Tab-separated table of C-alpha atoms in Angstrom:
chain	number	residue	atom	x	y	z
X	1	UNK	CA	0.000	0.000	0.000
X	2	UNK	CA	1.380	3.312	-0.745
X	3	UNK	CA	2.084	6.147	1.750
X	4	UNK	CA	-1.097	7.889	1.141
X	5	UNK	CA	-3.174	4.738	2.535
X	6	UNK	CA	-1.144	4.358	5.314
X	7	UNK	CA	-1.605	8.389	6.252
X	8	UNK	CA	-5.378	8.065	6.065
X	9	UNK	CA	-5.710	5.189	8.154
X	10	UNK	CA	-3.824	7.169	11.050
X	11	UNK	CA	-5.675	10.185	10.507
X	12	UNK	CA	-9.139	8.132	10.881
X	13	UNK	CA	-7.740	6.804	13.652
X	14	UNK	CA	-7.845	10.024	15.357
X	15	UNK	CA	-10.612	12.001	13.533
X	16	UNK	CA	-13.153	9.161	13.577
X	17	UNK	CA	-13.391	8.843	16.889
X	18	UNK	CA	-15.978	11.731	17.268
X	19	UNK	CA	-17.951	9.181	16.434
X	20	UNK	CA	-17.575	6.126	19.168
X	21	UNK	CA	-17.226	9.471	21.409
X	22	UNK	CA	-20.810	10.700	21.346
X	23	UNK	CA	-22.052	7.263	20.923
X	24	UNK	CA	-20.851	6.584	23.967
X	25	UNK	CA	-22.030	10.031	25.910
X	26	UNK	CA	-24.316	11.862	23.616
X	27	UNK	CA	-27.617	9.902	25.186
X	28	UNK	CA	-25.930	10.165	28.677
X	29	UNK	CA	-25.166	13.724	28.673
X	30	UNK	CA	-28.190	14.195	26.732
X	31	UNK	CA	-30.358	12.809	29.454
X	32	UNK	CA	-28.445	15.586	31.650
X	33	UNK	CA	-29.143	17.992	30.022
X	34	UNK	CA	-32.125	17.597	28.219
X	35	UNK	CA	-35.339	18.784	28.665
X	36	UNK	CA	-37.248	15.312	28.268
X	37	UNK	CA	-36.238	12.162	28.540
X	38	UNK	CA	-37.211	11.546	24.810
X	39	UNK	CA	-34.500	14.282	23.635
X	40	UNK	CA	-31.462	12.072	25.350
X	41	UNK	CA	-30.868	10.606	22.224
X	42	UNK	CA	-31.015	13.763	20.191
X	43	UNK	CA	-27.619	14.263	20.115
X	44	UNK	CA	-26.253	11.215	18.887
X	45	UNK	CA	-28.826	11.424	16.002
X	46	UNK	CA	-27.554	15.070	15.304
X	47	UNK	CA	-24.237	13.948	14.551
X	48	UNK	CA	-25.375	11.998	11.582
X	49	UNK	CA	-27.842	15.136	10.850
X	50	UNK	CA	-24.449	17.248	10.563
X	51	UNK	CA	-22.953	14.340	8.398
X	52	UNK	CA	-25.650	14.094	5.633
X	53	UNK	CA	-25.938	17.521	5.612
X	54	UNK	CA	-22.334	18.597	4.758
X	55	UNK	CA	-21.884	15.626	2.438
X	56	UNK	CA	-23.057	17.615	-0.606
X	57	UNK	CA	-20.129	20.453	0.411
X	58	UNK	CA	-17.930	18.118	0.896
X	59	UNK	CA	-17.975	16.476	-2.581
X	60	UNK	CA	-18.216	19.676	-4.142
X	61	UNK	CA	-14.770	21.195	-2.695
X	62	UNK	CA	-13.439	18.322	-3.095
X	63	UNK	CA	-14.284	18.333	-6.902
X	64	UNK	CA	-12.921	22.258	-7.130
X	65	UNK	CA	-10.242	22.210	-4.596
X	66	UNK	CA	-8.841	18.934	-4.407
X	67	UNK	CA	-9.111	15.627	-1.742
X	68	UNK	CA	-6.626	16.962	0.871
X	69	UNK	CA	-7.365	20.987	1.696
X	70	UNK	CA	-11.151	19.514	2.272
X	71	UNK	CA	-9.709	16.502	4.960
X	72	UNK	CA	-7.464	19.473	6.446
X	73	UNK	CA	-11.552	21.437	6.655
X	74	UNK	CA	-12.779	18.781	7.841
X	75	UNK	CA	-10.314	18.278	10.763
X	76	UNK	CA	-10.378	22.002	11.950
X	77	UNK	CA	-14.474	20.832	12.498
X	78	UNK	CA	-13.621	18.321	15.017
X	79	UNK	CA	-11.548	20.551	16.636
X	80	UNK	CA	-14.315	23.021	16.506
X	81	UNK	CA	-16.913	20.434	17.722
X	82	UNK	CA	-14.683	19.557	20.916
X	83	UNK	CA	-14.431	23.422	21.773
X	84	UNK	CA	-18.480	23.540	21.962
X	85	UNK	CA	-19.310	20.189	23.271
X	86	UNK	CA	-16.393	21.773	26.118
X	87	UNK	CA	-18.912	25.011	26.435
X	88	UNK	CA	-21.913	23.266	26.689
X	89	UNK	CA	-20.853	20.680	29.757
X	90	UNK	CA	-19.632	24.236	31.352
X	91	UNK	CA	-22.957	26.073	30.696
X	92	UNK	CA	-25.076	23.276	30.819
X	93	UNK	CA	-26.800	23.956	27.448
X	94	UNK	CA	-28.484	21.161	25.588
X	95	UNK	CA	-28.544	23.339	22.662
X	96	UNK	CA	-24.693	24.023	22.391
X	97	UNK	CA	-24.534	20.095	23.082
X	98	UNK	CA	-26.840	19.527	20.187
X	99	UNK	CA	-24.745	22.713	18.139
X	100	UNK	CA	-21.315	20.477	18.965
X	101	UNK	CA	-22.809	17.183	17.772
X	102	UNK	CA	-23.970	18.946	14.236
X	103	UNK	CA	-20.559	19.935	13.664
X	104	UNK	CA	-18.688	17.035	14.854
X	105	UNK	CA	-20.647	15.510	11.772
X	106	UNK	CA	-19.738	17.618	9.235
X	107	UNK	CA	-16.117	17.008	10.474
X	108	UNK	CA	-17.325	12.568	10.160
X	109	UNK	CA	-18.764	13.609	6.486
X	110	UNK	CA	-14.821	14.786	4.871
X	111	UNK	CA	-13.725	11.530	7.103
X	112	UNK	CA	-16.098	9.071	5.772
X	113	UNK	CA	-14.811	10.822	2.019
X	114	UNK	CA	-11.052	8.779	3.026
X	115	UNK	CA	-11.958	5.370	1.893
X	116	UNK	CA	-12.436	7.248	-1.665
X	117	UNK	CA	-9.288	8.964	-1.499
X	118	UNK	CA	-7.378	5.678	-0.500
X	119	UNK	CA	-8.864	3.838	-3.593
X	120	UNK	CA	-8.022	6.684	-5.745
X	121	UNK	CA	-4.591	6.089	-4.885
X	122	UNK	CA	-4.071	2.749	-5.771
X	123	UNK	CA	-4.400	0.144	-8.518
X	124	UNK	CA	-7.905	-0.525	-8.902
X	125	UNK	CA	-7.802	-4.245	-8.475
X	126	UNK	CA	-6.504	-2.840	-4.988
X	127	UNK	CA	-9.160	-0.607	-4.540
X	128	UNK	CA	-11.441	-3.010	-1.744
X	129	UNK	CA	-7.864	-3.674	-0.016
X	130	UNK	CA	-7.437	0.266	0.251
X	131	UNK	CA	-10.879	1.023	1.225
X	132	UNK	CA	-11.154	-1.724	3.876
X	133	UNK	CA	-7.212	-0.586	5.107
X	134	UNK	CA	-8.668	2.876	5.783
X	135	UNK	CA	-11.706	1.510	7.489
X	136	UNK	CA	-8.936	-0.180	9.812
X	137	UNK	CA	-7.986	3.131	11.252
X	138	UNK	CA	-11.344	2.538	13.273
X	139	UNK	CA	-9.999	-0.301	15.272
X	140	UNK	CA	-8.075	2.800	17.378
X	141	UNK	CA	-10.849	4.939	17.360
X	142	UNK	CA	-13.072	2.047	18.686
X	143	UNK	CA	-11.130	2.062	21.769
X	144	UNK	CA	-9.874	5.685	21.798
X	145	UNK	CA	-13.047	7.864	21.566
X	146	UNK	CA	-14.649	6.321	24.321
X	147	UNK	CA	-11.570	6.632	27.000
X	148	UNK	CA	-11.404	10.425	25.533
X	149	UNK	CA	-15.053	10.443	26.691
X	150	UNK	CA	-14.783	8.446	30.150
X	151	UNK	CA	-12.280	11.233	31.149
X	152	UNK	CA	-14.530	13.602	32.587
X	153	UNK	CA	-17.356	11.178	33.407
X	154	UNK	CA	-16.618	10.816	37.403
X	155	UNK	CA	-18.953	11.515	39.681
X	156	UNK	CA	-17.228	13.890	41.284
X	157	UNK	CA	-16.805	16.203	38.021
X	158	UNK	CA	-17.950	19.983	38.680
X	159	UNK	CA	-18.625	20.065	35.101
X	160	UNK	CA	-19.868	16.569	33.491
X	161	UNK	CA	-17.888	16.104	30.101
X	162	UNK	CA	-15.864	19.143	30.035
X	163	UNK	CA	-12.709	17.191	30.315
X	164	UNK	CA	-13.987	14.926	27.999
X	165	UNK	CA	-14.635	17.421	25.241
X	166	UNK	CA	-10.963	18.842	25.421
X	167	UNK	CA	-9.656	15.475	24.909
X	168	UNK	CA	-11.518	15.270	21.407
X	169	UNK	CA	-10.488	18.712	20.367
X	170	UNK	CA	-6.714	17.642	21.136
X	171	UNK	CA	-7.148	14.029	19.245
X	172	UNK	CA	-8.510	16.579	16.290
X	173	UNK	CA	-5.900	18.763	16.384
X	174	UNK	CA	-3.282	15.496	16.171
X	175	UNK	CA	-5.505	13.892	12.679
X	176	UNK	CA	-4.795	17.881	11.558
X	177	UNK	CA	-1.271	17.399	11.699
X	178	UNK	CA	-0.911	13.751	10.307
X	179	UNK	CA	-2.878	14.933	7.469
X	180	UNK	CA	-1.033	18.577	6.547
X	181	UNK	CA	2.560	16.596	6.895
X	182	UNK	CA	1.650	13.293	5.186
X	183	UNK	CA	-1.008	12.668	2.503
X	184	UNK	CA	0.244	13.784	-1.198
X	185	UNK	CA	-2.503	14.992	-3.387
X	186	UNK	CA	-0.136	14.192	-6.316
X	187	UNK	CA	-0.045	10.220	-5.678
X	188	UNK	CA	-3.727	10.085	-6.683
X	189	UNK	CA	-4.333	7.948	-9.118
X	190	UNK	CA	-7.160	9.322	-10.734
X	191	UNK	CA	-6.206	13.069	-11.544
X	192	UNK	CA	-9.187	15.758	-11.247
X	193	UNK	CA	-11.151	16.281	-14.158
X	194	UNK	CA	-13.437	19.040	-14.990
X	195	UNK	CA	-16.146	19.760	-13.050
X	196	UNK	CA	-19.795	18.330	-14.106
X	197	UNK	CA	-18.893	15.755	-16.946
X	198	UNK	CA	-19.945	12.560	-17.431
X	199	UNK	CA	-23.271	10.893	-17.822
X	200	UNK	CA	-26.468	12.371	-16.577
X	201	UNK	CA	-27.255	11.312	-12.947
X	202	UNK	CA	-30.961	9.455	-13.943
X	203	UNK	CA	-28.923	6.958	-16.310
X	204	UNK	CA	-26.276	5.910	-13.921
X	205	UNK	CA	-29.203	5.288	-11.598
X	206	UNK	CA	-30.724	3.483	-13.727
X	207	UNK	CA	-28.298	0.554	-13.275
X	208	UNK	CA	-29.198	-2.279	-10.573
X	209	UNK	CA	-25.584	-2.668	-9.418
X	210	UNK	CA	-25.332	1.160	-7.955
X	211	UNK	CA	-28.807	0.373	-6.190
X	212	UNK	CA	-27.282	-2.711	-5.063
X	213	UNK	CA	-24.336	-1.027	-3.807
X	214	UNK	CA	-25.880	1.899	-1.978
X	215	UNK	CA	-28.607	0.124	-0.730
X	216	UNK	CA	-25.637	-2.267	1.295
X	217	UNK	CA	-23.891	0.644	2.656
X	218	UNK	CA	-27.117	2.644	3.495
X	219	UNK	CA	-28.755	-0.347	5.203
X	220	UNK	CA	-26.146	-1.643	6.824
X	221	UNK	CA	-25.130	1.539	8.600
X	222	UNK	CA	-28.960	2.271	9.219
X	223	UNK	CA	-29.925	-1.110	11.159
X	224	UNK	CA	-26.513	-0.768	12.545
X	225	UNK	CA	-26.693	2.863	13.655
X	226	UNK	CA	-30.632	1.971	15.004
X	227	UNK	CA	-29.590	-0.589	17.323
X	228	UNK	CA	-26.195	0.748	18.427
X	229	UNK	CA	-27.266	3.902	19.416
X	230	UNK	CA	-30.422	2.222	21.711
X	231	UNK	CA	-27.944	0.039	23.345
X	232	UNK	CA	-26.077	2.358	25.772
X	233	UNK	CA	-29.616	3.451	27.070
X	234	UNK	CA	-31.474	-0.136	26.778
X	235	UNK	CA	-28.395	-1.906	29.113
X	236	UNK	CA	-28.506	1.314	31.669
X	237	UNK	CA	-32.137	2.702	32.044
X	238	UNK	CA	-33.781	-0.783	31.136
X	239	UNK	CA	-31.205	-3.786	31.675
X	240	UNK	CA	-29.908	-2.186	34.841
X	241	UNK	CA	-26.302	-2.655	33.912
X	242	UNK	CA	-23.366	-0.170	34.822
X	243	UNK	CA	-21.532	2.290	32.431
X	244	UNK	CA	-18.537	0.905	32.459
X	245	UNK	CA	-20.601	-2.875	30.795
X	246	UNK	CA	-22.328	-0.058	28.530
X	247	UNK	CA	-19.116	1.236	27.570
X	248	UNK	CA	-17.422	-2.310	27.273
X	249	UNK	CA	-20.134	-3.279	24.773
X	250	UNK	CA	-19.937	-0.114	22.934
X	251	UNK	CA	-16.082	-0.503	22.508
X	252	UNK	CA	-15.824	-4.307	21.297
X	253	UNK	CA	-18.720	-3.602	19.265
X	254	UNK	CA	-17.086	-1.016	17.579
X	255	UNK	CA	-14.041	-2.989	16.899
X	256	UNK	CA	-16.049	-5.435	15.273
X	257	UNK	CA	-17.062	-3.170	12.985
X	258	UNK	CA	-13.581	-2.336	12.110
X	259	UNK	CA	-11.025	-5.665	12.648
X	260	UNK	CA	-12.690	-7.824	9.673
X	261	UNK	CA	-11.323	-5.055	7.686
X	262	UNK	CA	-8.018	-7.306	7.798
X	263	UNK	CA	-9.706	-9.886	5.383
X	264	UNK	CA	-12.605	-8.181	4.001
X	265	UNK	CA	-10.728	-6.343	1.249
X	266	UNK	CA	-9.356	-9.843	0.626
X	267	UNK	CA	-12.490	-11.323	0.519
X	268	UNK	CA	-14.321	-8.935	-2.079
X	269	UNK	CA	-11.245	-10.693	-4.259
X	270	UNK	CA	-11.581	-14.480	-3.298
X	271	UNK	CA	-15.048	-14.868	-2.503
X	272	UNK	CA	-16.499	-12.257	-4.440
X	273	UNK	CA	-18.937	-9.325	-2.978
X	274	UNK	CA	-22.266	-11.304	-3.472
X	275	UNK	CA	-20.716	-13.707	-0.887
X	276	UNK	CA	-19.668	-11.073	1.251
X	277	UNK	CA	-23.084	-9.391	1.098
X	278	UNK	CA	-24.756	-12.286	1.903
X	279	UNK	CA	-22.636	-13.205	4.745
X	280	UNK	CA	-23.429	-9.642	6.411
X	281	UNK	CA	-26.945	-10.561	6.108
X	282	UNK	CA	-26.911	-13.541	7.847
X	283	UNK	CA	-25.148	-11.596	10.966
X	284	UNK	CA	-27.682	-9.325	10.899
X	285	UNK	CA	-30.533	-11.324	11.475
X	286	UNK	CA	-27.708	-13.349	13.867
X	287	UNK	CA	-27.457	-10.257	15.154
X	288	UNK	CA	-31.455	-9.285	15.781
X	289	UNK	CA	-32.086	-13.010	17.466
X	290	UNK	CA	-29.783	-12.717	20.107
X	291	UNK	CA	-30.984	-9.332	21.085
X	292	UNK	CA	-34.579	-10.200	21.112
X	293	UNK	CA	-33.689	-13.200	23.335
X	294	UNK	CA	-32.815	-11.802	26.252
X	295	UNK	CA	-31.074	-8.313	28.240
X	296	UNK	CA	-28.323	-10.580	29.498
X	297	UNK	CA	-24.603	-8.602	29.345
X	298	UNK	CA	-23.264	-11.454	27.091
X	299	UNK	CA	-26.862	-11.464	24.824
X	300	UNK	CA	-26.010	-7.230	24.360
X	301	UNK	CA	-22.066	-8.425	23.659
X	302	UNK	CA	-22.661	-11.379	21.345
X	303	UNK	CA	-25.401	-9.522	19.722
X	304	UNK	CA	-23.470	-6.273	19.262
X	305	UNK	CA	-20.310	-8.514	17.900
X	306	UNK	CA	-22.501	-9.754	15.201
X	307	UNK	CA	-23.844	-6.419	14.351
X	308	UNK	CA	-20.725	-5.145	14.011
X	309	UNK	CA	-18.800	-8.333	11.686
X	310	UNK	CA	-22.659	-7.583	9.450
X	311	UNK	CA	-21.988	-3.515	8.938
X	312	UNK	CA	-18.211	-4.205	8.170
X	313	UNK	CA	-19.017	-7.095	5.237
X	314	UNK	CA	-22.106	-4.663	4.287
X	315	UNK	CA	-20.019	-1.269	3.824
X	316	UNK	CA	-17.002	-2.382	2.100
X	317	UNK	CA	-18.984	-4.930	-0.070
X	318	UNK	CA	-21.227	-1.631	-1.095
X	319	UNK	CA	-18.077	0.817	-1.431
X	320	UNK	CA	-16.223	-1.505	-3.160
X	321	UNK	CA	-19.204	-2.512	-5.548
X	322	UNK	CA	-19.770	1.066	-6.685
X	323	UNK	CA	-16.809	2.508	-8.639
X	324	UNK	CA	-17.809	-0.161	-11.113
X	325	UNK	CA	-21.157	1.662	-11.398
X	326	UNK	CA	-19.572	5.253	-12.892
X	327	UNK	CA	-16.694	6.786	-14.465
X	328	UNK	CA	-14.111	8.526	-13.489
X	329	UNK	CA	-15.569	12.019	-14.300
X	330	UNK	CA	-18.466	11.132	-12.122
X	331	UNK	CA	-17.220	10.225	-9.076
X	332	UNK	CA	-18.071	12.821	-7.250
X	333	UNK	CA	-20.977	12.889	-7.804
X	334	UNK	CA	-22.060	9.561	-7.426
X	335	UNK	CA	-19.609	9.047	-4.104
X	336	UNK	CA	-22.006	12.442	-2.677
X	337	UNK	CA	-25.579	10.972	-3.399
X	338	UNK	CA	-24.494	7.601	-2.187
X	339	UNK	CA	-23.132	9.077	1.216
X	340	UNK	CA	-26.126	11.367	1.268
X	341	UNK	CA	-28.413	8.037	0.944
X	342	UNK	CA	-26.497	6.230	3.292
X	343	UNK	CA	-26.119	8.989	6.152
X	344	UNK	CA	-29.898	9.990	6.073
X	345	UNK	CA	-31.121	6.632	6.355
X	346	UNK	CA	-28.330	6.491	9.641
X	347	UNK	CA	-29.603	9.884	10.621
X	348	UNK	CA	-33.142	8.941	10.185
X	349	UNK	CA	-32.358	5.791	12.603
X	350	UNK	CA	-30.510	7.222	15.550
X	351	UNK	CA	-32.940	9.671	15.428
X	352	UNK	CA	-36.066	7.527	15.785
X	353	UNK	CA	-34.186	5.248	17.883
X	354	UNK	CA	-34.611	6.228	21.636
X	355	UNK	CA	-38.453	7.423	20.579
X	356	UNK	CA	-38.962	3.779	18.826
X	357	UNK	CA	-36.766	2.162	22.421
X	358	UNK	CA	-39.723	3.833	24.435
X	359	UNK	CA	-42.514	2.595	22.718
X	360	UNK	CA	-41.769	-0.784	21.677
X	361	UNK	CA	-39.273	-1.755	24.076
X	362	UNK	CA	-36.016	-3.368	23.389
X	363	UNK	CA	-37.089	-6.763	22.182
X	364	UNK	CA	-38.980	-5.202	19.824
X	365	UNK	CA	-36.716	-1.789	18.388
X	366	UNK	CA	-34.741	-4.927	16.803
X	367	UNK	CA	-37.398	-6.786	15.256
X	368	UNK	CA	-38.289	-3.035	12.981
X	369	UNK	CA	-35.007	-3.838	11.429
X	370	UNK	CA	-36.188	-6.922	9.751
X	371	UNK	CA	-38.348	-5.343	6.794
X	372	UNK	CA	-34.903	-3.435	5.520
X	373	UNK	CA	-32.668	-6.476	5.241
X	374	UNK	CA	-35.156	-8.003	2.847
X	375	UNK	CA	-35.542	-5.067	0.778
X	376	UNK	CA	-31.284	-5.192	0.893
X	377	UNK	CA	-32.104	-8.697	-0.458
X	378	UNK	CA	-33.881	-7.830	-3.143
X	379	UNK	CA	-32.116	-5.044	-4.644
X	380	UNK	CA	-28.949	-7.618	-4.869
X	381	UNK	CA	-31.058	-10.590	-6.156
X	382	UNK	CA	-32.159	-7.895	-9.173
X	383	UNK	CA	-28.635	-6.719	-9.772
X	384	UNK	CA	-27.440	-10.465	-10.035
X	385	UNK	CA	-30.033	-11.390	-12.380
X	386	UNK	CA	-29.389	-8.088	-14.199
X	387	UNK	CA	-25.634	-9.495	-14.227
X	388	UNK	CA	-26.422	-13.194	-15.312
X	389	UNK	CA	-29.061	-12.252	-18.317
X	390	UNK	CA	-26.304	-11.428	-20.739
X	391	UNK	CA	-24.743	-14.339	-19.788
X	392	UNK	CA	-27.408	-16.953	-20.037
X	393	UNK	CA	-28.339	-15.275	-23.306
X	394	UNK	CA	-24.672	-16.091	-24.586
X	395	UNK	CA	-25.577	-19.882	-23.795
X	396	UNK	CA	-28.386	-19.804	-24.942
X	397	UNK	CA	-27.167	-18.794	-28.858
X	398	UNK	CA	-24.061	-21.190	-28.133
């Protein structure tokens, strides 16, 4: 792998973990702070509101200004989103909580852009090994952005979180650094093109295997997103577990999502992404069995761990699927409206989650995930018959 993959997966190491850092505290701090219980939860889902809606920015500068002064943007936003979420835990304002968590996404939207800078930098056959390398860097963040959070989180804290908030600013300002000394715009491999060309947007849409390739991303992180971010208040406020088995789960969950990235590019090569696809599926409903079986601390862990191996197979099956949907000159383009797709449906999930956790319960939050998976199912069963037509119709004339 060259350098450039290798400087991405440090920086999203450090700038990811926003993310596994108001996982962890957004509902707790939001049930501080908030002025109903149903808001707790706002937070968390505000983080993916920030992500989907700086997506469409974030493509576009990227198409006019080039990959890298964008990431450096998008870095100086996490820093920016520790300094409020630091404000708000000192003036107790759910609104400047609910301000940080907005921007902390926008920062996660030019992070979540990496795995397409890492496959633009090598050769495309590598291009699933790249994407899942990046993904990697989340292993660290997994365990990091959660012990930045647990810093100011003792009882004995004047200020709930301040602490906590600094930390994330200072992990920021590190992924700034790593980024502005190491990644070299030059060793892209695809070179910027003009703005706007290619094909029109309808017809690229118009081909099963994009559908097939958002549609794995964008459910995967939505029934993955739905359940995770229930689970910290499920095991405390329901389950009567501690933080600290809250935060365990959290963490090795998280790491699942992230340590098949060791084989996964591998396997979109030896096993081929149908396979891979199929395999997340099955740990998804895995996954949504164990759950609704029982409140246990190993039925939260085992379920969580399956969750986790299901979104990883899911994403880089989808992310590696799609560059075969659209050309060079429309990468942008299509790389924005499949983020977009796939970060509203996750915004649309945490949001709904802690509403959905108080009306249905726990056993049953899981079950509403069912109905996506099969439609998942039948977007890829239409792009492999979509595939196999040409080549039955081959045999058929031989």
């Amino acid at each position: 792998m060259p350098l450039n993959v290798w400087v991405l997966v440090a920086a999203q190491a450090l700038a990811m973990c926003t993310a596994p850092f108001i996982v962890f505290i957004g509902s707790i701090q939001g049930r501080l702070l908030a002025p109903a219980p149903e808001y707790a939860t706002l937070p968390v889902g505000l983080v993916v509101v920030g992500t989907v809606l700086a997506i469409k920015p974030a493509t576009w500068l990227m198409e006019r200004m080039g990959r890298k002064r964008v990431m450096l943007l998008g870095a100086v936003m996490g820093i920016l989103a520790g300094l409020l979420g630091a404000l708000a835990s000192w003036s107790g304002l759910f609104s400047l909580l609910c301000l940080a968590a907005v921007v902390g996404g926008t920062g996660l939207a030019v992070v979540h852009q990496y795995r397409f800078a890492a496959m633009e930098s090598v050769a495309q056959g590598m291009a699933g090994s790249a994407a899942a390398r990046v993904l990697l860097g989340g292993l660290v963040a997994a365990w990091l952005g959660p012990e930045v959070a647990g810093l100011g989180s003792g009882a004995a804290e004047r200020y709930p979180f301040l602490i906590s908030w600094v930390g994330l600013a200072v992990v920021q300002a590190a992924a700034l650094l790593i980024l502005g000394a190491g990644y070299r715009a030059g060793a892209e491999r695809v070179q910027e093109t003009r703005p706007g060309g290619g094909r029109p947007l309808r017809e690229i849409l118009g081909n099963p295997l994009v559908w097939a390739a958002v549609s794995a991303a964008a459910i995967g992180y939505a029934v993955m997103s739905f359940i995770m971010t229930a689970t910290p208040l499920s095991m405390t406020e329901m389950a009567g577990h501690d933080l600290d088995d809250a935060k365990r789960v959290i963490q090795l969950h998280i790491m699942a999502m992230y340590l098949p990235s060791l084989i996964s590019g591998w396997l979109t090569r030896v096993v081929g992404i149908p396979l891979m696809m199929a395999a997340g599926l099955l740990a998804y409903l895995g996954c949504i069995g164990l759950a609704a079986s029982g409140v246990s601390f190993h039925h939260y862990l085992s379920a969580l761990l399956l969750l986790g191996v299901g979104w990883n197979f899911l994403f880089v099956g989808g992310t590696t699927l799609l560059p075969r949907g659209y050309r060079d000159a429309e990468r942008f383009r299509v790389q924005g409206l499949n983020d977009m797709m796939v970060f509203g449906s996750q915004a649309t999930a945490a949001l709904s989650a802690g509403a959905i956790l108080s009306w249905l319960g726990w056993g049953g939050l899981v079950m509403v995930a069912v109905p996506f998976l099969i439609i998942h199912g039948l977007l890829m069963t239409l792009w492999l018959l979509r595939e196999r037509a040409p080549e039955a119709a081959v045999k058929g004339r031989e």
